[in-house]
mmCIF file of C-alpha atoms in Angstrom:
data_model
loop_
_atom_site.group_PDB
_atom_site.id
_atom_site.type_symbol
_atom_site.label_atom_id
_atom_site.label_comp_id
_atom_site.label_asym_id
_atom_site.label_seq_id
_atom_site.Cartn_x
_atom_site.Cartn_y
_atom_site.Cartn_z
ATOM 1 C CA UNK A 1 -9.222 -7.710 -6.100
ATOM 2 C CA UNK A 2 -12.356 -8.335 -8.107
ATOM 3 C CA UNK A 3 -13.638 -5.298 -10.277
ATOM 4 C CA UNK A 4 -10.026 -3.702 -10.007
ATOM 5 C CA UNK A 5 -8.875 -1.306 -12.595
ATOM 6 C CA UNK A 6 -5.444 -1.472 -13.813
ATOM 7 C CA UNK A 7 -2.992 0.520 -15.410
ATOM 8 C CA UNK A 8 0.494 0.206 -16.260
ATOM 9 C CA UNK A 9 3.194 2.624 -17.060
ATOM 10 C CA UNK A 10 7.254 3.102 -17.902
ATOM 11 C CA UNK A 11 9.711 5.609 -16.025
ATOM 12 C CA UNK A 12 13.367 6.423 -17.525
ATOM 13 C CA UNK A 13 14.763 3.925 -14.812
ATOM 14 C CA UNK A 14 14.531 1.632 -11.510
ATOM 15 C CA UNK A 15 12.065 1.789 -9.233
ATOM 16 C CA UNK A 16 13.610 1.814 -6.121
ATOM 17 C CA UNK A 17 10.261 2.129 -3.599
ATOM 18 C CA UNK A 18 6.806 2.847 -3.779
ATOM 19 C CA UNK A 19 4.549 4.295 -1.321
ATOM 20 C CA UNK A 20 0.722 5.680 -1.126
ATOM 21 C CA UNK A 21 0.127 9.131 0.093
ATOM 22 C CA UNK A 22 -1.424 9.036 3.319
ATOM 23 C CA UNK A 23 -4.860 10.544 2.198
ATOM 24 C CA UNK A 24 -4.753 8.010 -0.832
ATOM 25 C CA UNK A 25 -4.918 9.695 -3.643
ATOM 26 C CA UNK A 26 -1.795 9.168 -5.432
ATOM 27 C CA UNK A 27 0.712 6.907 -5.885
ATOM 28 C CA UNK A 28 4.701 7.822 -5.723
ATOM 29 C CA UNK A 29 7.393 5.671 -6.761
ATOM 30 C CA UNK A 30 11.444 6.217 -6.161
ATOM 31 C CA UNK A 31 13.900 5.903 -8.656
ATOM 32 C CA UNK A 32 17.632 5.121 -8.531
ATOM 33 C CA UNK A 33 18.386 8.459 -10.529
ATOM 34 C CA UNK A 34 16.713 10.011 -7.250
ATOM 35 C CA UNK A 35 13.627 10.971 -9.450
ATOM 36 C CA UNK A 36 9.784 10.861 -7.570
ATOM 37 C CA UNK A 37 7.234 9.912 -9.471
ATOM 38 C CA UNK A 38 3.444 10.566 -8.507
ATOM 39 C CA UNK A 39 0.632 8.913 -10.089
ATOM 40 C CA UNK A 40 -2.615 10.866 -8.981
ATOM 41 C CA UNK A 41 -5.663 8.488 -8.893
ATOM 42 C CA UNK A 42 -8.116 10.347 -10.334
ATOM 43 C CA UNK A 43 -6.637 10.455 -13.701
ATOM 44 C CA UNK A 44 -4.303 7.639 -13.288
ATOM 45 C CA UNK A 45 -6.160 5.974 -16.707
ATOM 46 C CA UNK A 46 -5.092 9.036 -18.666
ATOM 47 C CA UNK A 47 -1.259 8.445 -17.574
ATOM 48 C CA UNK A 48 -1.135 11.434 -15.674
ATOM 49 C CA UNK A 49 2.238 11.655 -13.523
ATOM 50 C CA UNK A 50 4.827 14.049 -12.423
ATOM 51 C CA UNK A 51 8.333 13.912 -11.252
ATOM 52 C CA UNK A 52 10.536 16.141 -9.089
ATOM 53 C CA UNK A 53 14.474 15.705 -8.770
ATOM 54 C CA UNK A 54 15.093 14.993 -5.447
ATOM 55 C CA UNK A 55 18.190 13.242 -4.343
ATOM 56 C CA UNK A 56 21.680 13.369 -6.196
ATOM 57 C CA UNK A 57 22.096 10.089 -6.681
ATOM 58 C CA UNK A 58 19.453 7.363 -5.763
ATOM 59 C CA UNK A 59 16.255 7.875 -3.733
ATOM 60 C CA UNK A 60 16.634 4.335 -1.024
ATOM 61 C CA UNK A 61 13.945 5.355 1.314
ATOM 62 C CA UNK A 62 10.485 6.130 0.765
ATOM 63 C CA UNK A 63 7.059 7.135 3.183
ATOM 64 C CA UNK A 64 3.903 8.946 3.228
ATOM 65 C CA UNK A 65 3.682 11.867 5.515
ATOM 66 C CA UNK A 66 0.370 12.476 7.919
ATOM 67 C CA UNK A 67 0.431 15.901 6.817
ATOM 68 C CA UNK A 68 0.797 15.568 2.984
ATOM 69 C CA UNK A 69 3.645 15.004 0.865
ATOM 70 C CA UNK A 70 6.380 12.535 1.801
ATOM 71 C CA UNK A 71 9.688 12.052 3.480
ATOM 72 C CA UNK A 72 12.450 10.295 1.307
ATOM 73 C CA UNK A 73 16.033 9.389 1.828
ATOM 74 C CA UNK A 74 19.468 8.792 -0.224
ATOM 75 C CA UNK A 75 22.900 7.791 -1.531
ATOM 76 C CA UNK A 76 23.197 11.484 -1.005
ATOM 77 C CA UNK A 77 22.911 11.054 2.891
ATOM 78 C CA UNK A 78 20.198 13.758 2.652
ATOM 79 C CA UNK A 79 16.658 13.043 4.626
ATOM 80 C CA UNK A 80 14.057 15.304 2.333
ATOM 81 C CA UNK A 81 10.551 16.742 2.905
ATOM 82 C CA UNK A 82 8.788 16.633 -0.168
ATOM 83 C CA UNK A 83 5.182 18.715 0.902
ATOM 84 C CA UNK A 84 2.120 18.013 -1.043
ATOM 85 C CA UNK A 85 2.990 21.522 -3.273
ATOM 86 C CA UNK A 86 5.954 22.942 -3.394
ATOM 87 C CA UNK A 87 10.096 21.809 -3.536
ATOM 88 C CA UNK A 88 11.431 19.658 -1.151
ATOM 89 C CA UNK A 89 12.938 20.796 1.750
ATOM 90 C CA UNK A 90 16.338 19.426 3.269
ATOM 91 C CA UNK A 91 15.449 18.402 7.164
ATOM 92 C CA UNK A 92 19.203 16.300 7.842
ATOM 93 C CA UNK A 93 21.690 15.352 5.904
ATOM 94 C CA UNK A 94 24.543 12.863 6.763
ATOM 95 C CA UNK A 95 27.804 13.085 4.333
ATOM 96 C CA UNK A 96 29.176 9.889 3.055
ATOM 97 C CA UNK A 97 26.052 7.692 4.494
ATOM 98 C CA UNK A 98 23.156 6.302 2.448
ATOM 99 C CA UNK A 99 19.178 6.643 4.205
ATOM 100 C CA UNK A 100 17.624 3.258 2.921
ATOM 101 C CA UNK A 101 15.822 2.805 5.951
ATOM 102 C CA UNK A 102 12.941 4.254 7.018
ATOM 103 C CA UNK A 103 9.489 4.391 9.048
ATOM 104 C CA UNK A 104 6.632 7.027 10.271
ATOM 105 C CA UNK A 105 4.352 6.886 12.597
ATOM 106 C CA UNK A 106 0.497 8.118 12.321
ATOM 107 C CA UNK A 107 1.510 11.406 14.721
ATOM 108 C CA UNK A 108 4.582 12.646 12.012
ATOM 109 C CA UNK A 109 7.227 11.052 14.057
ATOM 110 C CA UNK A 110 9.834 9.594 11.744
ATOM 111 C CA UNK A 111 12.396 7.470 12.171
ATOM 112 C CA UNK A 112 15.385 6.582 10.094
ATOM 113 C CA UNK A 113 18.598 4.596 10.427
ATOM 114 C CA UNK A 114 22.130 6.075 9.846
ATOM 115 C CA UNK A 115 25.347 3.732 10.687
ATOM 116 C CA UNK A 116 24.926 2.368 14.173
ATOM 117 C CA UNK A 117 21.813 4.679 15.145
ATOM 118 C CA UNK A 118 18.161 5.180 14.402
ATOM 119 C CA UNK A 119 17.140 8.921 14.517
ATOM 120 C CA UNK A 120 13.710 9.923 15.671
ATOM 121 C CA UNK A 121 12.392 13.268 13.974
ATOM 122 C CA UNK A 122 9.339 15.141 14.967
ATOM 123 C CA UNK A 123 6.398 15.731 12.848
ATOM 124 C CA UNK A 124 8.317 19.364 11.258
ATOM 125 C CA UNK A 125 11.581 17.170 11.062
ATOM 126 C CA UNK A 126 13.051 18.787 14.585
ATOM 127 C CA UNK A 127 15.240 16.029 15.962
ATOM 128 C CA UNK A 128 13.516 14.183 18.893
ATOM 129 C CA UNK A 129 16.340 11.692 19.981
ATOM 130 C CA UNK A 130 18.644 9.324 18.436
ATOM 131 C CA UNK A 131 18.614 5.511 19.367
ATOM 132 C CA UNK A 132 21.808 3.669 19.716
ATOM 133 C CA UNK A 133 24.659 2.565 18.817
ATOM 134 C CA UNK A 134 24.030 -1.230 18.363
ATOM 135 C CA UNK A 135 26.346 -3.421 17.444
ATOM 136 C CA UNK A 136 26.482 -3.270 13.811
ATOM 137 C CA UNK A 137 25.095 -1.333 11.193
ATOM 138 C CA UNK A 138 21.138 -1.101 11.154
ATOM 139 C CA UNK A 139 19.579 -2.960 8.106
ATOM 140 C CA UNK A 140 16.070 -2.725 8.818
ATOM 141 C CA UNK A 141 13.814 -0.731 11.745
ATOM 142 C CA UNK A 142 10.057 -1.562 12.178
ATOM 143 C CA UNK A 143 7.767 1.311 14.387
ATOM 144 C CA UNK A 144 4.644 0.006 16.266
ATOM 145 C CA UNK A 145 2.822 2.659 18.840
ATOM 146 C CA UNK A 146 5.686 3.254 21.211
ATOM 147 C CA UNK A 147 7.856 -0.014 20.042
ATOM 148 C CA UNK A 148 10.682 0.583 17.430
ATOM 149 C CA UNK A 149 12.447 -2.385 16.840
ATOM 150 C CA UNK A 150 16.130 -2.470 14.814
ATOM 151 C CA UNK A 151 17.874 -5.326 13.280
ATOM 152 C CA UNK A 152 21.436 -6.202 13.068
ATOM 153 C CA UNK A 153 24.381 -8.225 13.066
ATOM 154 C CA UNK A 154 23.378 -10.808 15.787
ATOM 155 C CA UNK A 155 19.772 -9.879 16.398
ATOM 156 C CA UNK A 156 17.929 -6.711 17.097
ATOM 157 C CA UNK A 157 16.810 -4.324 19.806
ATOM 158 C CA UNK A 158 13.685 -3.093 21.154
ATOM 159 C CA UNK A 159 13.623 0.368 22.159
ATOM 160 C CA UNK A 160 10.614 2.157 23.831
ATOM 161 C CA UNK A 161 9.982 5.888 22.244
ATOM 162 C CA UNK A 162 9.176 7.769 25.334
ATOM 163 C CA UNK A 163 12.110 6.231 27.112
ATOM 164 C CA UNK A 164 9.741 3.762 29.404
ATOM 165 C CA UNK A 165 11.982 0.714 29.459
ATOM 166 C CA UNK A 166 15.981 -0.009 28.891
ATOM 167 C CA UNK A 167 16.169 -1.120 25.408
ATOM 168 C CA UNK A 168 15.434 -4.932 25.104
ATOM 169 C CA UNK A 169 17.994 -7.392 23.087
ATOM 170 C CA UNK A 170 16.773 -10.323 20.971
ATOM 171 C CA UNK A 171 19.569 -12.140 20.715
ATOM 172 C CA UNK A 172 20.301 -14.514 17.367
ATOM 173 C CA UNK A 173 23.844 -14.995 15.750
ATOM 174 C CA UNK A 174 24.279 -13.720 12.531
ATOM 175 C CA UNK A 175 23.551 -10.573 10.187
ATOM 176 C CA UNK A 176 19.674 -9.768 10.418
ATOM 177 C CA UNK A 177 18.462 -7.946 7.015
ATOM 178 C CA UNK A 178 14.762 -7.217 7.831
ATOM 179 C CA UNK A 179 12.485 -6.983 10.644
ATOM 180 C CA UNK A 180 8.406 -6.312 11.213
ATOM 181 C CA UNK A 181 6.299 -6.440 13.785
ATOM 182 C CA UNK A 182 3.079 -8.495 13.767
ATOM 183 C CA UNK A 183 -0.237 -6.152 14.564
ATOM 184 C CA UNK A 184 -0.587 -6.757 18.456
ATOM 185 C CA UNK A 185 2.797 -5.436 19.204
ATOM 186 C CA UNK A 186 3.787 -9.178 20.556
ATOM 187 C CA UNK A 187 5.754 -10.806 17.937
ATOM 188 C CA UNK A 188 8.833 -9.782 16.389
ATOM 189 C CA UNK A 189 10.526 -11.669 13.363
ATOM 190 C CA UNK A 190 13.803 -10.539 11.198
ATOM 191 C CA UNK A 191 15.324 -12.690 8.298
ATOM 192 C CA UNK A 192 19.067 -13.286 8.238
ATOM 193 C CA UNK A 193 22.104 -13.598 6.128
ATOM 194 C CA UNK A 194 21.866 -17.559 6.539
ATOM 195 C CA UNK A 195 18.274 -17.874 4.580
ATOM 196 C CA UNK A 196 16.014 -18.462 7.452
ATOM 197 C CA UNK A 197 13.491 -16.291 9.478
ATOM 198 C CA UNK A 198 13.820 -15.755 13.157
ATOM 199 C CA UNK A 199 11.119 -15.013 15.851
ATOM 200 C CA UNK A 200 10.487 -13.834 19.157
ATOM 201 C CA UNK A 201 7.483 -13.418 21.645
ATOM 202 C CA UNK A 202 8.208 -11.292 23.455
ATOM 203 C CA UNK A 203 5.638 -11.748 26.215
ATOM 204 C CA UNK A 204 6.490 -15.081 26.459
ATOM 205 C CA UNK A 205 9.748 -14.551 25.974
ATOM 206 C CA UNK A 206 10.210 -17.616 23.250
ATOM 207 C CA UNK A 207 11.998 -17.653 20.211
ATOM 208 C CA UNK A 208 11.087 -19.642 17.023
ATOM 209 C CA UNK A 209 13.313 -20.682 13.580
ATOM 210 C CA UNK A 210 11.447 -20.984 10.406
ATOM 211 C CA UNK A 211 14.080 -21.940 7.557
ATOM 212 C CA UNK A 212 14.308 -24.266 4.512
ATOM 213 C CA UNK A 213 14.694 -21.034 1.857
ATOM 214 C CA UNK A 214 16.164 -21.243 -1.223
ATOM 215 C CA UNK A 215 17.994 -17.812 -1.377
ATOM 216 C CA UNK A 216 17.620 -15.030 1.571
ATOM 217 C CA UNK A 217 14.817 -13.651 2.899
ATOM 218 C CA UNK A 218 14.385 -9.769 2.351
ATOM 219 C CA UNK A 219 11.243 -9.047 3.023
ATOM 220 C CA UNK A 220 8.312 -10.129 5.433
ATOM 221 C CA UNK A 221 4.645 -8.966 6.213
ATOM 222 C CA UNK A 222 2.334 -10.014 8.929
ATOM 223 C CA UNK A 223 -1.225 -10.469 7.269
ATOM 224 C CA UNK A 224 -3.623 -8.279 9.057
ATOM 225 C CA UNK A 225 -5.082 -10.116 11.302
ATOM 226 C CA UNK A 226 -1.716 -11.213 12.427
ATOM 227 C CA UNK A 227 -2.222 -14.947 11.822
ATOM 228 C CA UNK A 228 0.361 -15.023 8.788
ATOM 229 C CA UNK A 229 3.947 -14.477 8.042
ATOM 230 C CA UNK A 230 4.497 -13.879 4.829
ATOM 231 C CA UNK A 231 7.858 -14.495 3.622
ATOM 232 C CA UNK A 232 9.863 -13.813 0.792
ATOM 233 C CA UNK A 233 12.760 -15.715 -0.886
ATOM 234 C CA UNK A 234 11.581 -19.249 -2.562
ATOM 235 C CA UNK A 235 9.380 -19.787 -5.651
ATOM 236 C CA UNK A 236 6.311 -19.302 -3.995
ATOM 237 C CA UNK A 237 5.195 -17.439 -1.461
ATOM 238 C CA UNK A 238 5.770 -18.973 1.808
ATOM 239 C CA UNK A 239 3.099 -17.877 4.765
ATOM 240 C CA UNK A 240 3.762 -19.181 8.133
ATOM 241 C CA UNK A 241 0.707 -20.002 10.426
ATOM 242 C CA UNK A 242 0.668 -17.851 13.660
ATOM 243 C CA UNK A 243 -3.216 -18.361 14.653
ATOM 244 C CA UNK A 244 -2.506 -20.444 18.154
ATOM 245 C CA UNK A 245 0.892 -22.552 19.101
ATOM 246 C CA UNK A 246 3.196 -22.451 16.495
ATOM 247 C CA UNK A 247 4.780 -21.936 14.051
ATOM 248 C CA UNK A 248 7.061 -24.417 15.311
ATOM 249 C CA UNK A 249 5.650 -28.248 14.265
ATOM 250 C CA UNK A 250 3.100 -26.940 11.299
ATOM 251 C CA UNK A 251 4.074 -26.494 8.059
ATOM 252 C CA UNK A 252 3.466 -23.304 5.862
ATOM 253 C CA UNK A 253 1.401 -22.198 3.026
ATOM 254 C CA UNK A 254 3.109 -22.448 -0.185
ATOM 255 C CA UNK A 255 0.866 -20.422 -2.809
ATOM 256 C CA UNK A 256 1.386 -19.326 -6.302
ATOM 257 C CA UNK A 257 4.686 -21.231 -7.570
ATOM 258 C CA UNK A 258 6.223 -19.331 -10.340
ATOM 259 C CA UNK A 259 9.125 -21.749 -11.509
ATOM 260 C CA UNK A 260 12.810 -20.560 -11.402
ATOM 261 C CA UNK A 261 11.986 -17.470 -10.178
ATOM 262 C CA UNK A 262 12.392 -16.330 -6.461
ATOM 263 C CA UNK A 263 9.562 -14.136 -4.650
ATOM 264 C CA UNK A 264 11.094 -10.984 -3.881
ATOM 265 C CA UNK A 265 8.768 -8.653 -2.569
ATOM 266 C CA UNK A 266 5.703 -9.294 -0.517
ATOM 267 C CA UNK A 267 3.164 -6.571 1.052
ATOM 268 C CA UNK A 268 -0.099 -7.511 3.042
ATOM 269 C CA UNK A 269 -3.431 -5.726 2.680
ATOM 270 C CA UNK A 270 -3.946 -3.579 6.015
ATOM 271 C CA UNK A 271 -7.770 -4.949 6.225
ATOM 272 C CA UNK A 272 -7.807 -8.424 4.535
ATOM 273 C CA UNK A 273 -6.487 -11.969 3.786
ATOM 274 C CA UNK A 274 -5.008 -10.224 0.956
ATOM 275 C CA UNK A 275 -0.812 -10.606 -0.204
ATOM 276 C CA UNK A 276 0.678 -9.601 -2.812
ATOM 277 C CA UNK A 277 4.270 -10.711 -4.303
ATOM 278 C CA UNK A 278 6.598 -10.153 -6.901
ATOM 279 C CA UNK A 279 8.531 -12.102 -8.375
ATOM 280 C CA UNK A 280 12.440 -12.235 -9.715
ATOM 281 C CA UNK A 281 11.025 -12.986 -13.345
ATOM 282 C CA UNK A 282 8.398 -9.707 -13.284
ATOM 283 C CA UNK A 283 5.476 -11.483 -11.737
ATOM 284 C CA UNK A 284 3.007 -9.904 -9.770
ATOM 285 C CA UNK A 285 0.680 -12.147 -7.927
ATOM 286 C CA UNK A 286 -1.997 -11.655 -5.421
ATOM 287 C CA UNK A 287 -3.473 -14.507 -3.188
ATOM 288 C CA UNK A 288 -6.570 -14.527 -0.484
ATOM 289 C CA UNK A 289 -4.906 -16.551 2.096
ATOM 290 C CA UNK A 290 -8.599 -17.449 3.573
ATOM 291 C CA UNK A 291 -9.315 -19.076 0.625
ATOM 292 C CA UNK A 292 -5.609 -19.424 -1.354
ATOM 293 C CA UNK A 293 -7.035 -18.422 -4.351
ATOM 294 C CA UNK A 294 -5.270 -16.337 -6.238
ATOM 295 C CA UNK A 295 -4.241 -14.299 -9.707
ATOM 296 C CA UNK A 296 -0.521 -13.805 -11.566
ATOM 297 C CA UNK A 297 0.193 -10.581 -14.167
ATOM 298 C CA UNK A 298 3.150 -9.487 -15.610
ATOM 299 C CA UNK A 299 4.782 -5.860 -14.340
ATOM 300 C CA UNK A 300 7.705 -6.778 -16.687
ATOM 301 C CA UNK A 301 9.722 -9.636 -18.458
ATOM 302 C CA UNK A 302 12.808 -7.686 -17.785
ATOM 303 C CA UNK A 303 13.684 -8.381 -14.466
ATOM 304 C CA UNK A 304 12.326 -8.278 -10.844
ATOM 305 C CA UNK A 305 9.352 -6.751 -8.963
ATOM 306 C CA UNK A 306 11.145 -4.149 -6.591
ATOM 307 C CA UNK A 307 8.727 -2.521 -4.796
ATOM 308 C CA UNK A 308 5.076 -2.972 -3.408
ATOM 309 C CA UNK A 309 3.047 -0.961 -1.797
ATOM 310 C CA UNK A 310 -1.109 -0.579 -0.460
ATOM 311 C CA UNK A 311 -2.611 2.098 -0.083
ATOM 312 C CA UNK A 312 -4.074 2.757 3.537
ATOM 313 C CA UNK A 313 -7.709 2.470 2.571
ATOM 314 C CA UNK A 314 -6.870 -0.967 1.004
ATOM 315 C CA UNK A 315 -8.005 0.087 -2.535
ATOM 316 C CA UNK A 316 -4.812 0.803 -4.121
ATOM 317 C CA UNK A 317 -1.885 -1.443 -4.656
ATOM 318 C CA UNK A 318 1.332 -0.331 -6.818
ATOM 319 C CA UNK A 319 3.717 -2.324 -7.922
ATOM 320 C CA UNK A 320 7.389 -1.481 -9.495
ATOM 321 C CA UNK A 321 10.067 -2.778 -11.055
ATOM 322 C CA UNK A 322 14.160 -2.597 -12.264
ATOM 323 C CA UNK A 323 13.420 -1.645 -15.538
ATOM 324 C CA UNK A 324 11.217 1.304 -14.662
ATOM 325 C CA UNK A 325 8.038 -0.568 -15.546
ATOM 326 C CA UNK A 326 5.348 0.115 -12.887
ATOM 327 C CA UNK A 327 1.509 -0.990 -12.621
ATOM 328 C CA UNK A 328 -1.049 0.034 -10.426
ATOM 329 C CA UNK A 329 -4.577 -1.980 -9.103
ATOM 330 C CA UNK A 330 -7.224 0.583 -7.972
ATOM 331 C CA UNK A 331 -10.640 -0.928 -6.521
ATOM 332 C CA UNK A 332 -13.657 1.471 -6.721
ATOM 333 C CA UNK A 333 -14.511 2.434 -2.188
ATOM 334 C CA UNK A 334 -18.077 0.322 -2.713
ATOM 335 C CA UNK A 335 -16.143 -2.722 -4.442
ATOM 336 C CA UNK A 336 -13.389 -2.989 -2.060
#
């Protein structure tokens, strides 16, 4: 991100998500004492921020709402509306159960897992419909138009919003910890409890297996163009190839090796070739896969990046970590 500003900052504890508002002008980050942080923009280089108590207990799930504001979740079970101005509002709440899981759609819609189920909420946080059970817990959904995809122990399930189809198994043995969705809708991949990444076309109705990890695999991101899988979980950042036949028979990209320390986060730039990562040691690194060049900073040397997030526009990118130690790129509109 050439001509990018930077600024870095330190909140009284871990950063458990980050997310840009939808109109992207702030920044808001998630702590584990259920804190939010925002970070407006505008006056980001004077280390201008607020926080509101939100959750009893940790804030686990994080978006930006349409309409302003956000929608978080908890170890409180509670699902809260946080508007643009004002306190947060309760919309569910589910005793004894954490909300770590979490997606919205461009319309309001909002879907979260609880258990066994995924709950779809309307734009004012009515309930829609509720998804479910699978077979196992839900560790990970992924939205795309109608598509809503949830991973779990021995696969996941496709489920169609409006009802369309029957719900559509992709069947793989084992506990599946995170799924995504590549940008055409076509390709669905989830990592599993054994260290490798699974995949599935679903028009051609194919599966692929794309292993050889040093620890597990926690979090993935298509590039935007949806010719890279980006893949967390060795010491560099792995990117599998998915511009024609493949990725079975090529080889990845392997891109900015940090040694003894494990990628652990990785987010794609909605527009670009762009991917960042962070790293188990504090390392923040961002790579142009068209050309592979790329840049390392330091968030922290206290422990791991935790959470990653662009903004829409593609001119913000915020970055957290364990110790409470955030930084944040910003790229002036004419410069990005």
């Amino acid at each position: 991100m050439q001509n990018a500003s930077r600024t870095n900052w330190k909140f009284d504890g871990y950063l458990t998500r980050a997310t840009v508002a939808w109109d992207c002008r702030e920044a808001a980050l998630g702590q584990a004492n259920g804190k939010l942080r925002r970070i407006p923009f505008a006056t980001a280089a004077q280390q201008v921020s607020s926080e509101t108590q939100v959750h009893k207990g940790g804030l686990t799930a994080l978006v930006a709402h349409p309409l302003g504001g956000y929608v978080s979740g908890g170890e409180d079970g509670c699902v809260m509306r946080i508007p643009a101005e004002g306190a947060p509002v309760e919309w569910a709440k589910h005793p004894h159960q954490w909300i770590e899981v979490m997606a919205i759609l461009p319309d309001g819609r909002l879907a979260y897992a609880v258990g066994k189920n995924v709950l779809l909420l309307a734009a004012d946080g009515s309930a829609i419909t509720t998804y479910g059970p699978h077979d196992s817990t839900v560790m990970d959904i992924a939205l795309h138009g109608e598509s809503l995809v949830a991973c779990h122990y021995n696969g996941a399930t496709l489920w169609k919003l409006d009802g369309s189809a029957e719900p559509r198994k992709l069947v793989w043995k084992g506990s599946h910890l995170a799924v995504v969705i590549n940008p055409e809708g076509s390709i669905v991949a989830t990592s599993t409890q054994e260290g490798d990444v699974h995949g599935w076309r679903l028009d051609e109705k194919r599966e692929m297996r794309m292993s050889g990890y040093q620890s597990k695999v926690r979090s993935l991101a298509f590039s935007a163009d949806g010719q890279w899988l980006c893949t967390s979980g060795a010491e560099v950042l792995v990117a599998w190839p998915f511009d024609g036949p493949g990725p079975e028979g090529r080889a990845p990209l392997e891109l900015v090796e940090v040694k003894n320390s494990v990628v652990t986060r990785v987010a794609a730039h909605p527009h670009t070739h762009f991917i960042a990562c962070g790293y188990e040691d504090g390392t923040l690194a961002m790579v142009d896969l068209a050309t592979k060049a790329g840049g390392k900073v330091q968030v922290t040397k206290r422990g791991p990046v935790t959470c990653l997030a662009w903004s829409r526009d593609g001119h913000h990118l915020v970055a957290g970590a364990d110790d409470g130690r955030a930084m944040i790129f910003s790229v002036p509109s004419e410069a990005a």
